[in-house]
PDB file of C-alpha atoms in Angstrom:
ATOM      1  CA  MET C 614      58.447 -29.223  46.261  1.00  0.00           C
ATOM      2  CA  ARG C 615      54.668 -29.215  45.754  1.00  0.00           C
ATOM      3  CA  ILE C 616      54.876 -32.627  44.065  1.00  0.00           C
ATOM      4  CA  PHE C 617      56.960 -33.982  46.961  1.00  0.00           C
ATOM      5  CA  HIS C 618      54.436 -32.767  49.538  1.00  0.00           C
ATOM      6  CA  SER C 619      51.635 -34.299  47.491  1.00  0.00           C
ATOM      7  CA  GLU C 620      53.381 -37.688  47.361  1.00  0.00           C
ATOM      8  CA  LEU C 621      54.154 -37.529  51.079  1.00  0.00           C
ATOM      9  CA  SER C 622      50.512 -36.805  51.849  1.00  0.00           C
ATOM     10  CA  LYS C 623      49.415 -39.586  49.504  1.00  0.00           C
ATOM     11  CA  LEU C 624      51.625 -42.126  51.286  1.00  0.00           C
ATOM     12  CA  PHE C 625      50.398 -41.130  54.742  1.00  0.00           C
ATOM     13  CA  SER C 626      46.815 -41.602  53.529  1.00  0.00           C
ATOM     14  CA  LEU C 627      47.443 -45.315  52.899  1.00  0.00           C
ATOM     15  CA  PRO C 628      46.448 -47.556  55.858  1.00  0.00           C
ATOM     16  CA  GLY C 629      49.176 -50.022  54.881  1.00  0.00           C
ATOM     17  CA  ILE C 630      51.852 -47.373  55.420  1.00  0.00           C
ATOM     18  CA  TRP C 631      50.862 -47.015  59.055  1.00  0.00           C
ATOM     19  CA  LEU C 632      51.111 -50.782  59.506  1.00  0.00           C
ATOM     20  CA  ALA C 633      54.522 -50.736  57.810  1.00  0.00           C
ATOM     21  CA  SER C 634      55.603 -47.921  60.114  1.00  0.00           C
ATOM     22  CA  LEU C 635      54.540 -49.843  63.224  1.00  0.00           C
ATOM     23  CA  ILE C 636      56.384 -52.959  62.053  1.00  0.00           C
ATOM     24  CA  GLY C 637      59.508 -51.000  61.182  1.00  0.00           C
ATOM     25  CA  ALA C 638      59.490 -48.969  64.385  1.00  0.00           C
ATOM     26  CA  PHE C 639      58.925 -51.731  66.937  1.00  0.00           C
ATOM     27  CA  ALA C 640      59.833 -55.122  65.399  1.00  0.00           C
ATOM     28  CA  PRO C 641      63.597 -54.336  65.604  1.00  0.00           C
ATOM     29  CA  ALA C 642      63.301 -53.727  69.345  1.00  0.00           C
ATOM     30  CA  VAL C 643      61.600 -57.113  69.789  1.00  0.00           C
ATOM     31  CA  VAL C 644      64.347 -58.870  67.792  1.00  0.00           C
ATOM     32  CA  ALA C 645      67.062 -57.004  69.733  1.00  0.00           C
ATOM     33  CA  ALA C 646      65.407 -57.885  73.052  1.00  0.00           C
ATOM     34  CA  LEU C 647      65.164 -61.591  72.213  1.00  0.00           C
ATOM     35  CA  ASP C 648      68.789 -61.638  71.051  1.00  0.00           C
ATOM     36  CA  SER C 649      69.942 -59.830  74.208  1.00  0.00           C
ATOM     37  CA  ILE C 650      68.070 -62.292  76.443  1.00  0.00           C
ATOM     38  CA  ALA C 651      69.532 -65.258  74.543  1.00  0.00           C
ATOM     39  CA  GLN C 652      73.067 -63.909  74.863  1.00  0.00           C
ATOM     40  CA  LYS C 653      72.882 -62.400  78.347  1.00  0.00           C
ATOM     41  CA  GLU C 654      74.527 -65.289  80.211  1.00  0.00           C
ATOM     42  CA  ASP C 655      77.393 -65.539  77.708  1.00  0.00           C
ATOM     43  CA  ILE C 656      77.887 -61.776  77.773  1.00  0.00           C
ATOM     44  CA  ILE C 657      78.062 -61.663  81.564  1.00  0.00           C
ATOM     45  CA  ALA C 658      80.471 -64.627  81.502  1.00  0.00           C
ATOM     46  CA  GLY C 659      82.584 -62.780  78.921  1.00  0.00           C
ATOM     47  CA  VAL C 660      82.417 -65.597  76.371  1.00  0.00           C
ATOM     48  CA  SER C 661      80.017 -64.089  73.840  1.00  0.00           C
ATOM     49  CA  THR C 662      81.497 -63.796  70.358  1.00  0.00           C
ATOM     50  CA  ARG C 663      78.598 -61.678  69.113  1.00  0.00           C
ATOM     51  CA  LEU C 664      78.674 -58.847  71.642  1.00  0.00           C
ATOM     52  CA  PRO C 665      79.351 -56.136  68.993  1.00  0.00           C
ATOM     53  CA  GLU C 666      76.153 -57.158  67.175  1.00  0.00           C
ATOM     54  CA  VAL C 667      73.822 -56.886  70.175  1.00  0.00           C
ATOM     55  CA  GLY C 668      71.109 -54.352  69.415  1.00  0.00           C
ATOM     56  CA  TYR C 669      72.246 -53.853  65.841  1.00  0.00           C
ATOM     57  CA  ILE C 670      70.908 -57.267  64.867  1.00  0.00           C
ATOM     58  CA  GLY C 671      67.424 -55.865  65.346  1.00  0.00           C
ATOM     59  CA  LEU C 672      68.198 -53.240  62.721  1.00  0.00           C
ATOM     60  CA  GLY C 673      69.482 -55.947  60.391  1.00  0.00           C
ATOM     61  CA  PHE C 674      66.339 -58.085  60.602  1.00  0.00           C
ATOM     62  CA  GLY C 675      63.849 -55.275  61.134  1.00  0.00           C
ATOM     63  CA  VAL C 676      63.764 -53.713  57.675  1.00  0.00           C
ATOM     64  CA  GLN C 677      60.484 -55.386  56.727  1.00  0.00           C
ATOM     65  CA  GLY C 678      58.613 -52.189  57.507  1.00  0.00           C
ATOM     66  CA  VAL C 679      60.498 -50.086  54.956  1.00  0.00           C
ATOM     67  CA  ILE C 680      60.320 -52.906  52.396  1.00  0.00           C
ATOM     68  CA  ILE C 681      56.521 -52.761  52.683  1.00  0.00           C
ATOM     69  CA  LEU C 682      56.747 -48.972  52.421  1.00  0.00           C
ATOM     70  CA  GLY C 683      58.775 -49.066  49.209  1.00  0.00           C
ATOM     71  CA  VAL C 684      56.472 -51.616  47.604  1.00  0.00           C
ATOM     72  CA  LEU C 685      53.223 -49.905  48.636  1.00  0.00           C
ATOM     73  CA  ALA C 686      54.447 -46.540  47.371  1.00  0.00           C
ATOM     74  CA  VAL C 687      54.342 -47.937  43.841  1.00  0.00           C
ATOM     75  CA  SER C 688      51.772 -50.751  43.929  1.00  0.00           C
ATOM     76  CA  SER C 689      49.106 -48.440  45.404  1.00  0.00           C
ATOM     77  CA  GLU C 690      49.257 -46.409  42.184  1.00  0.00           C
ATOM     78  CA  TYR C 691      48.097 -49.422  40.164  1.00  0.00           C
ATOM     79  CA  LEU C 692      45.159 -50.434  42.349  1.00  0.00           C
ATOM     80  CA  THR C 693      41.862 -50.216  40.506  1.00  0.00           C
ATOM     81  CA  GLU C 694      39.537 -47.719  42.123  1.00  0.00           C
ATOM     82  CA  SER C 695      35.916 -48.450  42.949  1.00  0.00           C
ATOM     83  CA  SER C 696      33.251 -48.141  40.270  1.00  0.00           C
ATOM     84  CA  GLU C 697      31.912 -45.045  42.090  1.00  0.00           C
ATOM     85  CA  SER C 698      35.310 -43.405  41.471  1.00  0.00           C
ATOM     86  CA  GLY C 699      35.319 -44.372  37.819  1.00  0.00           C
ATOM     87  CA  GLY C 700      37.111 -47.726  38.081  1.00  0.00           C
ATOM     88  CA  GLY C 701      40.430 -46.252  36.983  1.00  0.00           C
ATOM     89  CA  GLN C 702      43.902 -46.339  38.506  1.00  0.00           C
ATOM     90  CA  GLN C 703      45.585 -43.740  40.709  1.00  0.00           C
ATOM     91  CA  ILE C 704      48.603 -43.683  38.385  1.00  0.00           C
ATOM     92  CA  THR C 705      46.482 -42.165  35.605  1.00  0.00           C
ATOM     93  CA  THR C 706      45.416 -39.309  37.859  1.00  0.00           C
ATOM     94  CA  SER C 707      48.946 -38.833  39.192  1.00  0.00           C
ATOM     95  CA  LEU C 708      50.457 -38.507  35.724  1.00  0.00           C
ATOM     96  CA  THR C 709      47.682 -36.156  34.648  1.00  0.00           C
ATOM     97  CA  VAL C 710      48.589 -33.817  37.500  1.00  0.00           C
ATOM     98  CA  VAL C 711      52.364 -34.267  37.086  1.00  0.00           C
ATOM     99  CA  SER C 712      53.325 -34.164  33.424  1.00  0.00           C
ATOM    100  CA  SER C 713      56.948 -35.254  33.936  1.00  0.00           C
ATOM    101  CA  ARG C 714      57.279 -38.926  34.812  1.00  0.00           C
ATOM    102  CA  LEU C 715      60.831 -38.359  36.107  1.00  0.00           C
ATOM    103  CA  HIS C 716      59.668 -35.626  38.489  1.00  0.00           C
ATOM    104  CA  PHE C 717      56.882 -37.925  39.645  1.00  0.00           C
ATOM    105  CA  LEU C 718      59.332 -40.756  40.412  1.00  0.00           C
ATOM    106  CA  LEU C 719      61.823 -38.439  42.127  1.00  0.00           C
ATOM    107  CA  ALA C 720      59.099 -36.939  44.312  1.00  0.00           C
ATOM    108  CA  LYS C 721      57.784 -40.371  45.277  1.00  0.00           C
ATOM    109  CA  ALA C 722      61.311 -41.669  45.955  1.00  0.00           C
ATOM    110  CA  GLY C 723      61.949 -38.579  48.098  1.00  0.00           C
ATOM    111  CA  ALA C 724      58.814 -39.278  50.130  1.00  0.00           C
ATOM    112  CA  VAL C 725      59.871 -42.921  50.612  1.00  0.00           C
ATOM    113  CA  THR C 726      63.332 -41.750  51.716  1.00  0.00           C
ATOM    114  CA  VAL C 727      61.996 -39.320  54.325  1.00  0.00           C
ATOM    115  CA  ILE C 728      59.555 -41.821  55.827  1.00  0.00           C
ATOM    116  CA  SER C 729      62.225 -44.567  55.877  1.00  0.00           C
ATOM    117  CA  ILE C 730      64.618 -42.319  57.785  1.00  0.00           C
ATOM    118  CA  LEU C 731      61.931 -41.404  60.302  1.00  0.00           C
ATOM    119  CA  ILE C 732      60.944 -45.042  60.872  1.00  0.00           C
ATOM    120  CA  CYS C 733      64.578 -46.086  61.364  1.00  0.00           C
ATOM    121  CA  ILE C 734      65.191 -43.273  63.851  1.00  0.00           C
ATOM    122  CA  VAL C 735      62.176 -44.415  65.872  1.00  0.00           C
ATOM    123  CA  ALA C 736      63.457 -48.013  65.688  1.00  0.00           C
ATOM    124  CA  ILE C 737      66.839 -46.909  67.063  1.00  0.00           C
ATOM    125  CA  ILE C 738      65.140 -44.929  69.839  1.00  0.00           C
ATOM    126  CA  THR C 739      63.241 -48.075  70.893  1.00  0.00           C
ATOM    127  CA  ILE C 740      66.199 -50.465  70.564  1.00  0.00           C
ATOM    128  CA  VAL C 741      68.677 -48.548  72.744  1.00  0.00           C
ATOM    129  CA  PRO C 742      66.625 -48.456  75.997  1.00  0.00           C
ATOM    130  CA  VAL C 743      65.345 -52.020  75.529  1.00  0.00           C
ATOM    131  CA  THR C 744      68.891 -53.339  75.177  1.00  0.00           C
ATOM    132  CA  HIS C 745      70.053 -51.325  78.191  1.00  0.00           C
ATOM    133  CA  LEU C 746      67.110 -52.599  80.226  1.00  0.00           C
ATOM    134  CA  ILE C 747      68.092 -56.234  79.589  1.00  0.00           C
ATOM    135  CA  LEU C 748      71.895 -56.056  79.633  1.00  0.00           C
ATOM    136  CA  GLY C 749      72.471 -53.108  81.950  1.00  0.00           C
ATOM    137  CA  GLU C 750      76.168 -52.312  82.376  1.00  0.00           C
ATOM    138  CA  TYR C 751      77.092 -55.012  79.845  1.00  0.00           C
ATOM    139  CA  THR C 752      75.374 -53.196  76.981  1.00  0.00           C
ATOM    140  CA  PRO C 753      77.890 -52.368  74.230  1.00  0.00           C
ATOM    141  CA  ALA C 754      78.225 -48.743  73.183  1.00  0.00           C
ATOM    142  CA  PHE C 755      75.994 -47.637  70.326  1.00  0.00           C
ATOM    143  CA  GLU C 756      78.275 -45.789  67.916  1.00  0.00           C
ATOM    144  CA  TRP C 757      76.855 -42.901  65.910  1.00  0.00           C
ATOM    145  CA  SER C 758      78.722 -43.947  62.786  1.00  0.00           C
ATOM    146  CA  ARG C 759      77.131 -47.405  62.868  1.00  0.00           C
ATOM    147  CA  LEU C 760      73.673 -45.999  63.590  1.00  0.00           C
ATOM    148  CA  ILE C 761      74.009 -43.688  60.589  1.00  0.00           C
ATOM    149  CA  GLY C 762      75.024 -46.751  58.567  1.00  0.00           C
ATOM    150  CA  ALA C 763      71.842 -48.492  59.710  1.00  0.00           C
ATOM    151  CA  VAL C 764      69.733 -45.515  58.621  1.00  0.00           C
ATOM    152  CA  CYS C 765      71.398 -45.626  55.189  1.00  0.00           C
ATOM    153  CA  TYR C 766      70.803 -49.397  54.982  1.00  0.00           C
ATOM    154  CA  TRP C 767      67.097 -48.991  55.714  1.00  0.00           C
ATOM    155  CA  THR C 768      66.718 -46.110  53.266  1.00  0.00           C
ATOM    156  CA  PHE C 769      68.559 -47.914  50.460  1.00  0.00           C
ATOM    157  CA  THR C 770      66.508 -51.069  51.096  1.00  0.00           C
ATOM    158  CA  ALA C 771      63.257 -49.103  50.816  1.00  0.00           C
ATOM    159  CA  LEU C 772      64.446 -47.535  47.555  1.00  0.00           C
ATOM    160  CA  LEU C 773      65.440 -50.949  46.184  1.00  0.00           C
ATOM    161  CA  ALA C 774      61.935 -52.221  46.956  1.00  0.00           C
ATOM    162  CA  PHE C 775      60.563 -49.075  45.301  1.00  0.00           C
ATOM    163  CA  GLY C 776      62.635 -49.537  42.132  1.00  0.00           C
ATOM    164  CA  LEU C 777      61.978 -53.268  41.833  1.00  0.00           C
ATOM    165  CA  THR C 778      58.229 -52.703  42.140  1.00  0.00           C
ATOM    166  CA  ILE C 779      58.350 -50.185  39.300  1.00  0.00           C
ATOM    167  CA  LEU C 780      60.269 -52.665  37.144  1.00  0.00           C
ATOM    168  CA  THR C 781      57.923 -55.577  37.846  1.00  0.00           C
ATOM    169  CA  LYS C 782      54.735 -53.460  38.091  1.00  0.00           C
ATOM    170  CA  ASN C 783      53.779 -56.024  40.705  1.00  0.00           C
ATOM    171  CA  GLY C 784      54.035 -55.704  44.471  1.00  0.00           C
ATOM    172  CA  ILE C 785      53.922 -59.407  45.313  1.00  0.00           C
ATOM    173  CA  ILE C 786      57.216 -60.419  43.674  1.00  0.00           C
ATOM    174  CA  PRO C 787      59.556 -57.812  45.230  1.00  0.00           C
ATOM    175  CA  LEU C 788      57.716 -57.970  48.561  1.00  0.00           C
ATOM    176  CA  SER C 789      58.033 -61.757  48.790  1.00  0.00           C
ATOM    177  CA  VAL C 790      61.678 -61.902  47.676  1.00  0.00           C
ATOM    178  CA  LEU C 791      62.887 -59.038  49.869  1.00  0.00           C
ATOM    179  CA  MET C 792      60.910 -60.100  52.949  1.00  0.00           C
ATOM    180  CA  ILE C 793      62.163 -63.679  52.752  1.00  0.00           C
ATOM    181  CA  ASN C 794      65.710 -62.524  52.070  1.00  0.00           C
ATOM    182  CA  SER C 795      65.761 -60.181  55.066  1.00  0.00           C
ATOM    183  CA  SER C 796      64.020 -62.406  57.609  1.00  0.00           C
ATOM    184  CA  VAL C 797      64.031 -66.117  56.712  1.00  0.00           C
ATOM    185  CA  VAL C 798      67.070 -66.916  54.590  1.00  0.00           C
ATOM    186  CA  SER C 799      69.523 -64.495  53.000  1.00  0.00           C
ATOM    187  CA  PHE C 800      70.286 -65.601  49.474  1.00  0.00           C
ATOM    188  CA  SER C 801      73.436 -63.467  49.390  1.00  0.00           C
ATOM    189  CA  VAL C 802      74.781 -65.107  52.566  1.00  0.00           C
ATOM    190  CA  LEU C 803      74.236 -68.534  51.025  1.00  0.00           C
ATOM    191  CA  LEU C 804      75.869 -67.470  47.751  1.00  0.00           C
ATOM    192  CA  ALA C 805      78.807 -65.978  49.664  1.00  0.00           C
ATOM    193  CA  LYS C 806      79.768 -69.532  50.653  1.00  0.00           C
ATOM    194  CA  VAL C 807      80.196 -70.302  46.948  1.00  0.00           C
ATOM    195  CA  THR C 808      81.574 -67.093  45.440  1.00  0.00           C
ATOM    196  CA  LYS C 809      82.938 -63.800  46.766  1.00  0.00           C
ATOM    197  CA  LEU C 810      80.890 -61.956  44.158  1.00  0.00           C
ATOM    198  CA  ALA C 811      77.943 -62.408  46.519  1.00  0.00           C
ATOM    199  CA  PHE C 812      79.549 -59.883  48.865  1.00  0.00           C
ATOM    200  CA  TYR C 813      78.729 -57.253  46.227  1.00  0.00           C
ATOM    201  CA  LEU C 814      75.007 -57.945  46.321  1.00  0.00           C
ATOM    202  CA  PRO C 815      73.164 -54.959  47.831  1.00  0.00           C
ATOM    203  CA  ASP C 816      71.904 -56.477  51.075  1.00  0.00           C
ATOM    204  CA  ARG C 817      75.200 -58.191  51.881  1.00  0.00           C
ATOM    205  CA  ALA C 818      77.254 -55.071  51.178  1.00  0.00           C
ATOM    206  CA  GLY C 819      74.778 -52.892  53.054  1.00  0.00           C
ATOM    207  CA  ILE C 820      74.961 -54.978  56.225  1.00  0.00           C
ATOM    208  CA  ASP C 821      78.677 -54.139  56.454  1.00  0.00           C
ATOM    209  CA  MET C 822      77.732 -50.503  57.047  1.00  0.00           C
ATOM    210  CA  PHE C 823      76.721 -51.228  60.640  1.00  0.00           C
ATOM    211  CA  MET C 824      77.150 -54.909  61.581  1.00  0.00           C
ATOM    212  CA  SER C 825      80.453 -56.237  62.932  1.00  0.00           C
ATOM    213  CA  MET C 826      80.211 -59.760  61.546  1.00  0.00           C
ATOM    214  CA  SER C 827      83.101 -62.205  61.538  1.00  0.00           C
ATOM    215  CA  ASP C 828      82.911 -62.529  57.749  1.00  0.00           C
ATOM    216  CA  ARG C 829      82.725 -58.789  57.065  1.00  0.00           C
ATOM    217  CA  TYR C 830      84.084 -58.151  53.582  1.00  0.00           C
ATOM    218  CA  HIS C 831      83.711 -54.387  53.112  1.00  0.00           C
ATOM    219  CA  THR C 832      84.484 -51.355  55.213  1.00  0.00           C
ATOM    220  CA  PRO C 833      81.321 -49.465  56.218  1.00  0.00           C
ATOM    221  CA  PHE C 834      82.055 -46.779  53.616  1.00  0.00           C
ATOM    222  CA  THR C 835      82.711 -49.270  50.798  1.00  0.00           C
ATOM    223  CA  GLY C 836      79.629 -51.301  51.697  1.00  0.00           C
ATOM    224  CA  GLY C 837      77.561 -48.132  51.537  1.00  0.00           C
ATOM    225  CA  LEU C 838      78.979 -47.221  48.127  1.00  0.00           C
ATOM    226  CA  VAL C 839      78.204 -50.687  46.743  1.00  0.00           C
ATOM    227  CA  MET C 840      74.612 -50.604  47.985  1.00  0.00           C
ATOM    228  CA  PHE C 841      74.138 -47.023  46.778  1.00  0.00           C
ATOM    229  CA  ALA C 842      75.410 -48.049  43.327  1.00  0.00           C
ATOM    230  CA  TRP C 843      72.748 -50.775  43.212  1.00  0.00           C
ATOM    231  CA  VAL C 844      70.068 -48.251  44.183  1.00  0.00           C
ATOM    232  CA  VAL C 845      71.167 -45.831  41.460  1.00  0.00           C
ATOM    233  CA  ALA C 846      71.359 -48.583  38.816  1.00  0.00           C
ATOM    234  CA  ILE C 847      67.911 -49.986  39.641  1.00  0.00           C
ATOM    235  CA  PHE C 848      66.373 -46.523  39.821  1.00  0.00           C
ATOM    236  CA  ILE C 849      67.779 -45.585  36.400  1.00  0.00           C
ATOM    237  CA  ALA C 850      66.459 -48.843  34.919  1.00  0.00           C
ATOM    238  CA  ALA C 851      63.085 -48.269  36.592  1.00  0.00           C
ATOM    239  CA  ALA C 852      62.912 -44.684  35.300  1.00  0.00           C
ATOM    240  CA  ILE C 853      63.653 -45.816  31.732  1.00  0.00           C
ATOM    241  CA  VAL C 854      61.055 -48.608  31.867  1.00  0.00           C
ATOM    242  CA  PHE C 855      58.476 -46.312  33.488  1.00  0.00           C
ATOM    243  CA  HIS C 856      59.078 -43.618  30.862  1.00  0.00           C
ATOM    244  CA  ARG C 857      58.507 -46.059  27.994  1.00  0.00           C
ATOM    245  CA  ARG C 858      55.677 -48.037  29.529  1.00  0.00           C
ATOM    246  CA  ASP C 859      52.030 -47.510  28.794  1.00  0.00           C
ATOM    247  CA  VAL C 860      50.754 -47.140  32.356  1.00  0.00           C
ATOM    248  CA  ALA C 861      47.239 -48.159  31.324  1.00  0.00           C
ATOM    249  CA  SER C 862      48.404 -51.554  30.118  1.00  0.00           C
TER     250      SER C 862
END
C-alpha cells in the first residue's frame, strides 16, 4: 500500500498529469455538446438514427486524457534529470526504493487505474448536464450499466497505453498511435470493413461496452472481456520485458 501511495503522489506531482486530467474531464463534454447541437433538429423531428449515442459519443472520443496519463506514468520514469540532480533517471531511484519490479509495476498500474476512474467520473458529471441543457426533454436516458462500461473502457485504455509504453520504452509511439486511433481515424473500424477479426481488437471491442452502434458485434459484457484480455496480455508481456530489461540502457 505504501508503494501505491508513493506512485499516486508521484503521478500527481507531474504537471502533464494535470493537463491530461483537464483534457479527459472536459473534452468529452465539448464533443457531446457539439454532437447534440448537430443532431438537435433531427432528434426533435424524430428522424435521428443516432439518438442512443448522444452524450456517450463524448466518452468514446474523449479518452485522450487517460491515454496521456498512461503514457506519462511510464515515460516520466525515463526522463533524464538535471545535472544538479545527478543527471540520472527516475526509474533508477524508483527501483532502488522498490526492490520488486512486479510490485513497482502493479503499484503504478493501480495509480493509473484510480486516476482514470476519477477522470471518467468527472467527464460523466460534465456530460450529463451539458446534454440536458441542449436537448432538454429529448435527452436520452443515461443508463448506469452503460456508464460503468464507459468507465471500464477508459480504465482499460489507460492501462493499454501504460503497457505499450513499457514495451516500447518510448512515449511518442504509443501516444501517437492511440491518440490518432481514438480521435482521427480508428484503424480497427477500417479493418472491420475487411475482416471480422478486427472486432476483437481492444478499442473496437471496448466501444461495445457502452455505445449502441448499428454495427455492434459484441454484447457489453463480451466486449469488456475481450478488452480486458488484451490488457492482461499486454501487461504480462510488459512485465516480462521490464523484468529482463536493463533499465539503464
